[in-house]
Short mmCIF file of C-alpha atoms in Angstrom, two decimals:
data_model
loop_
_atom_site.label_atom_id
_atom_site.label_comp_id
_atom_site.label_asym_id
_atom_site.label_seq_id
_atom_site.Cartn_x
_atom_site.Cartn_y
_atom_site.Cartn_z
CA UNK N 123 -16.22 -16.84 -4.24
CA UNK N 124 -13.88 -16.00 -7.13
CA UNK N 125 -10.78 -18.04 -6.39
CA UNK N 126 -8.36 -18.00 -9.31
CA UNK N 127 -5.12 -19.55 -8.02
CA UNK N 128 -3.71 -19.69 -11.55
CA UNK N 129 -3.57 -15.89 -11.63
CA UNK N 130 -1.26 -13.50 -9.83
CA UNK N 131 -3.02 -11.45 -7.14
CA UNK N 132 -2.83 -7.70 -7.60
CA UNK N 133 -3.87 -5.77 -4.53
CA UNK N 134 -4.39 -2.16 -5.59
CA UNK N 135 -4.25 0.66 -3.08
CA UNK N 136 -3.42 4.28 -2.40
CA UNK N 137 -0.54 5.61 -0.24
CA UNK N 138 -0.64 5.31 3.55
CA UNK N 139 -3.35 2.66 3.60
CA UNK N 140 -1.60 0.13 5.87
CA UNK N 141 -0.78 -1.93 2.83
CA UNK N 142 2.78 -2.64 3.94
CA UNK N 143 1.42 -4.35 7.01
CA UNK N 144 -0.74 -6.46 4.78
CA UNK N 145 2.31 -7.56 2.81
CA UNK N 146 3.88 -8.93 5.97
CA UNK N 147 1.09 -11.40 6.62
CA UNK N 148 2.08 -14.95 5.80
CA UNK N 149 0.25 -17.00 3.24
CA UNK N 150 0.73 -20.64 4.27
CA UNK N 151 -0.56 -22.91 1.52
CA UNK N 152 1.74 -24.18 -1.23
CA UNK N 153 0.71 -22.59 -4.49
CA UNK N 154 1.30 -23.50 -8.09
CA UNK N 155 4.27 -21.70 -9.67
CA UNK N 156 2.30 -18.78 -10.98
CA UNK N 157 2.56 -15.15 -10.05
CA UNK N 158 0.04 -14.13 -7.40
CA UNK N 159 -0.02 -10.40 -7.69
CA UNK N 160 -1.64 -8.67 -4.76
CA UNK N 161 -1.18 -5.13 -5.91
CA UNK N 162 -2.70 -2.81 -3.37
CA UNK N 163 -3.06 0.49 -5.10
CA UNK N 164 -3.67 3.09 -2.38
CA UNK N 165 -2.91 6.85 -2.05
CA UNK N 166 0.07 7.96 0.05
CA UNK N 167 -2.20 9.42 2.70
CA UNK N 168 -3.40 6.31 4.43
CA UNK N 169 -1.26 6.30 7.57
CA UNK N 170 1.73 7.82 9.23
CA UNK N 171 4.53 5.72 7.89
CA UNK N 172 2.90 3.50 5.43
CA UNK N 173 3.11 2.49 1.94
CA UNK N 174 3.87 5.43 -0.21
CA UNK N 175 7.39 4.76 -1.29
CA UNK N 176 9.93 7.52 -1.23
CA UNK N 177 13.46 7.19 -2.45
CA UNK N 178 16.19 8.89 -0.44
CA UNK N 179 18.35 10.80 -2.95
CA UNK N 180 21.23 10.71 -0.50
CA UNK N 181 21.43 6.96 -0.64
CA UNK N 182 19.80 5.50 -3.77
CA UNK N 183 19.87 1.77 -4.15
CA UNK N 184 20.73 0.80 -7.68
CA UNK N 185 19.51 -2.50 -9.04
CA UNK N 186 20.19 -4.31 -12.26
CA UNK N 187 17.37 -4.21 -14.77
CA UNK N 188 15.09 -7.21 -14.59
CA UNK N 189 16.69 -8.19 -11.30
CA UNK N 190 14.12 -9.62 -8.90
CA UNK N 191 14.73 -9.07 -5.18
CA UNK N 192 15.86 -12.22 -3.45
CA UNK N 193 13.02 -12.51 -0.97
CA UNK N 194 9.43 -11.87 -1.95
CA UNK N 195 7.51 -13.89 0.59
CA UNK N 196 5.01 -12.64 3.06
CA UNK N 197 4.61 -13.03 6.75
CA UNK N 198 2.77 -11.70 9.78
CA UNK N 199 3.70 -9.60 12.83
CA UNK N 200 2.49 -7.50 15.68
CA UNK N 201 2.72 -3.84 14.82
CA UNK N 202 4.44 -1.51 17.22
CA UNK N 203 2.75 1.77 16.46
CA UNK N 204 4.98 3.54 18.91
CA UNK N 205 5.50 6.90 17.17
CA UNK N 206 1.88 7.37 16.26
CA UNK N 207 0.64 6.22 19.63
CA UNK N 208 2.90 8.74 21.33
CA UNK N 209 1.27 11.43 19.22
CA UNK N 210 -2.19 10.06 19.93
CA UNK N 211 -2.59 9.11 16.28
CA UNK N 212 -3.83 5.95 14.64
CA UNK N 213 -1.26 3.28 13.76
CA UNK N 214 0.21 2.96 10.31
CA UNK N 215 -1.71 0.44 8.30
CA UNK N 216 -0.14 0.70 4.91
CA UNK N 217 3.21 -0.55 6.06
CA UNK N 218 1.86 -3.44 8.09
CA UNK N 219 -0.38 -5.04 5.50
CA UNK N 220 2.39 -6.18 3.15
CA UNK N 221 4.26 -7.74 6.08
CA UNK N 222 1.39 -10.14 6.61
CA UNK N 223 2.46 -11.99 3.48
CA UNK N 224 6.20 -11.42 3.46
CA UNK N 225 7.27 -14.19 5.81
CA UNK N 226 6.02 -17.04 3.64
CA UNK N 227 9.15 -17.15 1.55
CA UNK N 228 8.82 -20.87 0.84
CA UNK N 229 5.50 -20.39 -0.97
CA UNK N 230 5.11 -16.78 -2.07
CA UNK N 231 7.11 -14.22 -4.01
CA UNK N 232 6.43 -10.68 -2.81
CA UNK N 233 7.15 -7.91 -5.31
CA UNK N 234 6.95 -4.67 -3.38
CA UNK N 235 5.55 -1.63 -5.24
CA UNK N 236 7.42 -2.20 -8.50
CA UNK N 237 5.54 0.17 -10.82
CA UNK N 238 6.77 3.31 -9.05
CA UNK N 239 10.16 2.82 -10.72
CA UNK N 240 8.68 3.33 -14.19
CA UNK N 241 6.12 5.91 -13.01
CA UNK N 242 8.65 8.25 -11.38
CA UNK N 243 12.00 7.61 -13.06
CA UNK N 244 11.76 5.78 -16.39
CA UNK N 245 11.42 7.02 -19.98
CA UNK N 246 7.66 6.30 -19.90
CA UNK N 247 7.13 8.19 -16.64
CA UNK N 248 3.97 10.20 -16.05
CA UNK N 249 4.73 11.13 -12.45
CA UNK N 250 5.53 14.80 -11.82
CA UNK N 251 7.75 14.57 -8.75
CA UNK N 252 11.07 13.97 -10.52
CA UNK N 253 10.15 15.35 -13.95
CA UNK N 254 12.60 18.26 -13.65
CA UNK N 255 15.22 16.34 -11.70
CA UNK N 256 17.32 14.49 -14.27
CA UNK N 257 20.11 13.98 -11.75
CA UNK N 258 17.73 12.44 -9.22
CA UNK N 259 16.30 10.09 -11.84
CA UNK N 260 19.79 9.01 -12.87
CA UNK N 261 20.86 8.41 -9.27
CA UNK N 262 17.77 6.29 -8.63
CA UNK N 263 19.07 3.51 -10.86
CA UNK N 264 15.71 3.33 -12.68
CA UNK N 265 16.08 6.06 -15.30
CA UNK N 266 15.87 3.43 -18.05
CA UNK N 267 13.17 1.27 -16.44
CA UNK N 268 10.07 0.82 -18.58
CA UNK N 269 6.71 -0.67 -17.67
CA UNK N 270 7.67 -3.74 -19.68
CA UNK N 271 10.74 -4.11 -17.46
CA UNK N 272 8.49 -4.10 -14.40
CA UNK N 273 6.17 -6.71 -15.93
CA UNK N 274 9.17 -8.92 -16.69
CA UNK N 275 10.34 -8.55 -13.09
CA UNK N 276 6.92 -9.68 -11.87
CA UNK N 277 6.86 -12.58 -14.30
CA UNK N 278 10.32 -13.68 -13.18
CA UNK N 279 9.30 -13.53 -9.52
CA UNK N 280 6.29 -15.72 -10.22
CA UNK N 281 8.10 -18.53 -12.01
CA UNK N 282 8.45 -20.84 -9.03
CA UNK N 283 6.09 -19.27 -6.50
CA UNK N 284 2.92 -17.28 -6.43
CA UNK N 285 3.86 -13.64 -6.60
CA UNK N 286 2.31 -11.13 -4.22
CA UNK N 287 2.22 -7.55 -5.46
CA UNK N 288 1.06 -4.52 -3.53
CA UNK N 289 1.15 -1.27 -5.41
CA UNK N 290 -0.43 2.13 -5.94
CA UNK N 291 -3.18 2.42 -8.52
CA UNK N 292 -1.91 5.82 -9.54
CA UNK N 293 1.38 4.31 -10.72
CA UNK N 294 -0.43 2.93 -13.75
CA UNK N 295 -2.83 5.86 -14.30
CA UNK N 296 -1.61 9.31 -15.42
CA UNK N 297 -2.15 12.02 -12.76
CA UNK N 298 -4.54 14.98 -12.85
CA UNK N 299 -7.06 13.22 -15.09
CA UNK N 300 -4.69 13.21 -18.04
CA UNK N 301 -5.74 11.07 -20.97
CA UNK N 302 -4.05 7.68 -20.76
CA UNK N 303 -2.40 5.82 -23.59
CA UNK N 304 -0.76 2.42 -23.58
CA UNK N 305 2.98 2.86 -23.06
CA UNK N 306 5.23 1.92 -26.02
CA UNK N 307 6.97 -0.89 -24.17
CA UNK N 308 3.61 -2.59 -23.50
CA UNK N 309 2.34 -2.44 -27.06
CA UNK N 310 1.39 1.19 -27.72
CA UNK N 311 -2.10 0.09 -28.80
CA UNK N 312 -5.18 2.31 -28.88
CA UNK N 313 -7.62 1.62 -26.02
CA UNK N 314 -9.70 4.81 -25.65
CA UNK N 315 -11.72 3.66 -22.62
CA UNK N 316 -8.75 2.26 -20.70
CA UNK N 317 -7.67 4.70 -17.92
CA UNK N 318 -4.33 2.91 -17.40
CA UNK N 319 -1.05 2.75 -19.30
CA UNK N 320 -1.25 -1.06 -19.48
CA UNK N 321 -3.27 -2.94 -22.11
CA UNK N 322 -6.46 -4.70 -21.10
CA UNK N 323 -4.84 -8.03 -21.94
CA UNK N 324 -2.27 -7.42 -19.19
CA UNK N 325 -4.85 -6.30 -16.64
CA UNK N 326 -6.79 -9.53 -17.22
CA UNK N 327 -3.82 -11.56 -15.98
CA UNK N 328 -4.26 -10.50 -12.36
CA UNK N 329 -6.68 -11.37 -9.60
CA UNK N 330 -7.53 -7.94 -8.22
CA UNK N 331 -8.18 -6.90 -4.63
CA UNK N 332 -8.34 -3.40 -3.14
CA UNK N 333 -7.24 -1.65 0.05
CA UNK N 334 -8.53 1.73 1.24
CA UNK N 335 -8.42 4.03 4.24
CA UNK N 336 -10.18 7.28 5.12
CA UNK N 337 -8.32 10.34 3.78
CA UNK N 338 -8.40 12.00 7.20
CA UNK N 339 -6.02 9.22 8.30
CA UNK N 340 -3.87 8.78 5.21
CA UNK N 341 -3.38 12.35 3.98
CA UNK N 342 -1.93 13.82 7.22
CA UNK N 343 0.32 10.77 7.44
CA UNK N 344 1.58 11.34 3.91
CA UNK N 345 1.99 15.07 4.56
CA UNK N 346 4.14 14.41 7.61
CA UNK N 347 6.58 12.40 5.48
CA UNK N 348 7.16 15.43 3.25
CA UNK N 349 7.91 17.87 6.09
CA UNK N 350 10.91 18.37 8.41
CA UNK N 351 12.42 16.45 10.01
CA UNK N 352 11.11 13.34 8.23
CA UNK N 353 11.66 14.74 4.73
CA UNK N 354 15.40 14.45 5.33
CA UNK N 355 14.91 10.69 5.57
CA UNK N 356 12.33 10.15 2.82
CA UNK N 357 13.89 12.60 0.39
CA UNK N 358 10.44 14.00 -0.45
CA UNK N 359 10.53 17.71 0.30
CA UNK N 360 7.16 18.84 -1.00
CA UNK N 361 3.54 17.75 -0.71
CA UNK N 362 1.80 16.90 -4.00
CA UNK N 363 -1.98 16.35 -3.74
CA UNK N 364 -1.99 14.44 -7.04
CA UNK N 365 -0.27 11.58 -5.22
CA UNK N 366 -3.20 10.95 -2.88
CA UNK N 367 -4.35 8.16 -5.21
CA UNK N 368 -8.04 7.81 -4.38
CA UNK N 369 -9.42 9.04 -7.70
CA UNK N 370 -7.09 6.75 -9.64
CA UNK N 371 -8.03 3.80 -7.45
CA UNK N 372 -11.73 4.42 -8.06
CA UNK N 373 -11.23 4.76 -11.82
CA UNK N 374 -9.29 1.52 -11.92
CA UNK N 375 -11.92 -0.21 -9.78
CA UNK N 376 -14.79 0.90 -12.02
CA UNK N 377 -12.94 0.00 -15.21
CA UNK N 378 -12.14 -3.53 -14.01
CA UNK N 379 -15.82 -4.04 -13.16
CA UNK N 380 -16.99 -2.67 -16.53
CA UNK N 381 -14.63 -5.02 -18.34
CA UNK N 382 -15.78 -7.91 -16.12
CA UNK N 383 -12.28 -8.54 -14.87
CA UNK N 384 -13.70 -8.03 -11.38
CA UNK N 385 -17.13 -9.43 -10.53
CA UNK N 386 -19.15 -6.73 -8.79
CA UNK N 387 -21.00 -9.44 -6.86
CA UNK N 388 -17.80 -11.15 -5.75
CA UNK N 389 -15.05 -8.62 -5.18
CA UNK N 390 -12.82 -7.76 -2.23
CA UNK N 391 -12.30 -4.28 -0.85
CA UNK N 392 -10.62 -4.01 2.57
CA UNK N 393 -10.85 -0.89 4.71
CA UNK N 394 -7.62 -0.53 6.68
CA UNK N 395 -9.44 0.57 9.82
CA UNK N 396 -11.46 -2.65 9.79
CA UNK N 397 -8.19 -4.56 9.62
CA UNK N 398 -6.81 -2.61 12.58
CA UNK N 399 -9.91 -3.46 14.60
CA UNK N 400 -9.89 -7.19 13.77
CA UNK N 401 -6.77 -8.27 11.84
CA UNK N 402 -7.44 -12.00 12.02
CA UNK N 403 -10.99 -11.80 10.71
CA UNK N 404 -9.98 -9.55 7.82
CA UNK N 405 -6.94 -11.62 6.86
CA UNK N 406 -9.02 -14.82 7.04
CA UNK N 407 -11.55 -13.27 4.67
CA UNK N 408 -8.79 -12.16 2.34
CA UNK N 409 -7.22 -15.61 2.31
CA UNK N 410 -10.56 -17.23 1.57
CA UNK N 411 -11.16 -14.88 -1.35
CA UNK N 412 -7.83 -15.60 -3.03
CA UNK N 413 -7.80 -19.32 -2.22
CA UNK N 414 -5.24 -19.51 0.58
CA UNK N 415 -5.39 -21.15 4.00
CA UNK N 416 -5.06 -18.91 7.03
CA UNK N 417 -2.49 -19.76 9.71
CA UNK N 418 -1.83 -18.00 13.02
CA UNK N 419 1.79 -17.24 12.11
CA UNK N 420 0.57 -14.85 9.43
CA UNK N 421 0.07 -12.33 12.21
CA UNK N 422 3.32 -12.95 14.15
CA UNK N 423 6.73 -12.33 12.60
CA UNK N 424 10.21 -13.65 13.31
CA UNK N 425 13.53 -11.82 13.23
CA UNK N 426 14.17 -13.36 9.82
CA UNK N 427 10.83 -11.98 8.60
CA UNK N 428 11.89 -8.53 9.78
CA UNK N 429 15.20 -8.82 7.96
CA UNK N 430 13.37 -9.63 4.74
CA UNK N 431 11.01 -6.71 5.29
CA UNK N 432 13.96 -4.37 5.78
CA UNK N 433 15.41 -5.47 2.45
CA UNK N 434 12.10 -5.00 0.68
CA UNK N 435 11.27 -1.61 2.15
CA UNK N 436 14.79 -0.15 1.86
CA UNK N 437 14.00 1.18 -1.61
CA UNK N 438 11.67 3.78 -0.12
CA UNK N 439 13.61 4.92 2.91
CA UNK N 440 11.61 6.32 5.83
CA UNK N 441 8.14 5.31 4.67
CA UNK N 442 7.94 1.88 6.26
CA UNK N 443 9.78 2.28 9.57
CA UNK N 444 6.78 1.36 11.73
CA UNK N 445 6.14 -1.83 9.80
CA UNK N 446 9.81 -2.82 9.98
CA UNK N 447 9.88 -2.25 13.74
CA UNK N 448 6.77 -4.31 14.42
CA UNK N 449 6.65 -7.96 15.45
CA UNK N 450 2.98 -8.76 15.00
CA UNK N 451 -0.37 -7.45 13.87
CA UNK N 452 -2.87 -7.27 16.72
CA UNK N 453 -6.25 -5.59 17.20
CA UNK N 454 -6.04 -2.02 18.42
CA UNK N 455 -7.57 -1.35 21.82
CA UNK N 456 -10.84 0.46 21.23
CA UNK N 457 -13.03 0.11 24.30
CA UNK N 458 -11.18 -1.16 27.37
CA UNK N 459 -7.96 -0.72 29.26
CA UNK N 460 -6.49 -3.38 31.52
CA UNK N 461 -5.84 -2.03 35.03
CA UNK N 462 -2.94 -3.58 36.97
CA UNK N 463 -2.57 -3.46 40.74
CA UNK N 464 -5.11 -4.43 43.37
CA UNK N 465 -7.81 -4.90 40.76
CA UNK N 466 -5.47 -6.74 38.46
CA UNK N 467 -8.07 -8.47 36.33
CA UNK N 468 -10.53 -5.60 36.07
CA UNK N 469 -11.33 -4.20 32.64
CA UNK N 470 -12.65 -0.68 32.78
CA UNK N 471 -14.26 1.22 29.93
CA UNK N 472 -12.06 3.80 28.27
CA UNK N 473 -13.59 6.85 26.67
CA UNK N 474 -13.16 6.72 22.91
CA UNK N 475 -11.62 9.85 21.49
CA UNK N 476 -14.21 11.78 19.50
CA UNK N 477 -12.75 13.36 16.39
CA UNK N 478 -14.52 16.33 14.85
CA UNK N 479 -13.62 18.54 11.92
CA UNK N 480 -12.65 21.24 14.39
CA UNK N 481 -10.47 18.97 16.54
CA UNK N 482 -8.57 17.49 13.62
CA UNK N 483 -7.98 20.92 12.11
CA UNK N 484 -6.68 22.16 15.46
CA UNK N 485 -4.23 19.26 15.50
CA UNK N 486 -3.07 19.89 11.93
CA UNK N 487 -2.65 23.60 12.65
CA UNK N 488 -0.53 22.88 15.71
CA UNK N 489 1.73 20.47 13.82
CA UNK N 490 2.01 22.08 10.41
CA UNK N 491 0.87 25.70 10.65
CA UNK N 492 -1.66 27.56 8.52
CA UNK N 493 -0.17 26.41 5.21
CA UNK N 494 -0.13 22.77 6.27
CA UNK N 495 -3.67 22.93 7.61
CA UNK N 496 -4.92 24.40 4.32
CA UNK N 497 -3.13 21.83 2.15
CA UNK N 498 -4.23 18.86 4.25
CA UNK N 499 -7.85 20.00 4.54
CA UNK N 500 -8.19 20.63 0.81
CA UNK N 501 -6.66 17.26 -0.04
CA UNK N 502 -8.76 15.34 2.48
CA UNK N 503 -11.99 16.97 1.32
CA UNK N 504 -11.12 16.37 -2.34
CA UNK N 505 -10.77 12.62 -1.77
CA UNK N 506 -13.58 11.79 0.65
CA UNK N 507 -16.13 11.21 -2.11
CA UNK N 508 -13.97 8.58 -3.84
CA UNK N 509 -13.19 6.91 -0.52
CA UNK N 510 -16.86 6.73 0.46
CA UNK N 511 -17.72 5.28 -2.94
CA UNK N 512 -15.19 2.46 -2.53
CA UNK N 513 -16.16 2.01 1.12
CA UNK N 514 -19.62 0.87 0.00
CA UNK N 515 -17.98 -2.27 -1.40
CA UNK N 516 -15.78 -3.03 1.64
CA UNK N 517 -16.19 -6.40 3.31
CA UNK N 518 -18.19 -6.44 6.54
CA UNK N 519 -16.61 -8.44 9.38
#
């Protein structure tokens, strides 16, 4: 088992992959004062209110350059998936994962999705969403933020505690298969085989883990956040398939293996649906991999933990509401329903909902119309291959 406690843990993911929930899990053991970067790079389509961050132009939160948020620790909580359950959908995983680690403020420093600032708003940006919106970039407070600024923020956060970073892989890889080059602020060196904008020497500083979820779960969730009425909260008014993030996550994954930064025989890929089925087993496995002890309170969160989560997630308004409203992370009910009344203690089998291509398309058509159905279907189908490739490496619980 590759335990490297001297390195920050970077958990890479794509949007809507339940990564925010993962962040809220608490990591109990005292760690040496080094940044533990758990950057989960996942595409925005991995759940209904998950981890794709969206800034609300109506209320941008400006921060001083190099300023590190006050609380970066991780904790654990039960997730109230109320909105999605009412719609008969799966819970949001992306937002709950980060919460697993957020409550451990005495030991860990959680840096929540920092690279999006440089990717979307800064002078080295490669993201398309705000490319023609100079006013929006200026209002964000990050128009001058470079990738070097983000790295300094992470380094500062990890001075006295292990830093935990969850972030999207596509924030460090140019979209639409564009050729990557190392950004000027990080050295501007020539690395022809490197798919990222960060030099290999920087990538070697992290202990990498990965979080994924099936596109049929994440993409509709991401799409919903770009449509009325939720777009008024997130500030994202159009759907961009290039932000799905699966291809970039796979390219990063393969590159790290080729460069032997990640050992193919000892790596960690978590499928969000496995975590929803058995949170404790998955979090225990994750802790073991990165050299941390598991404690029960990683899955149950206090009011103070929720306050910290609200501060962390405020930057991307509307994307993490489910995770903020949750108090714990518990297994979803898959097979049985408890019947109260005369037969109070009886557990009866509950029919599992069978999802087919036809049934999911009928649901998307009802919610989003012909245009929405077409956009979601094309995006889901385009990313299944990359998901299934990464799924082959997922831990088996």
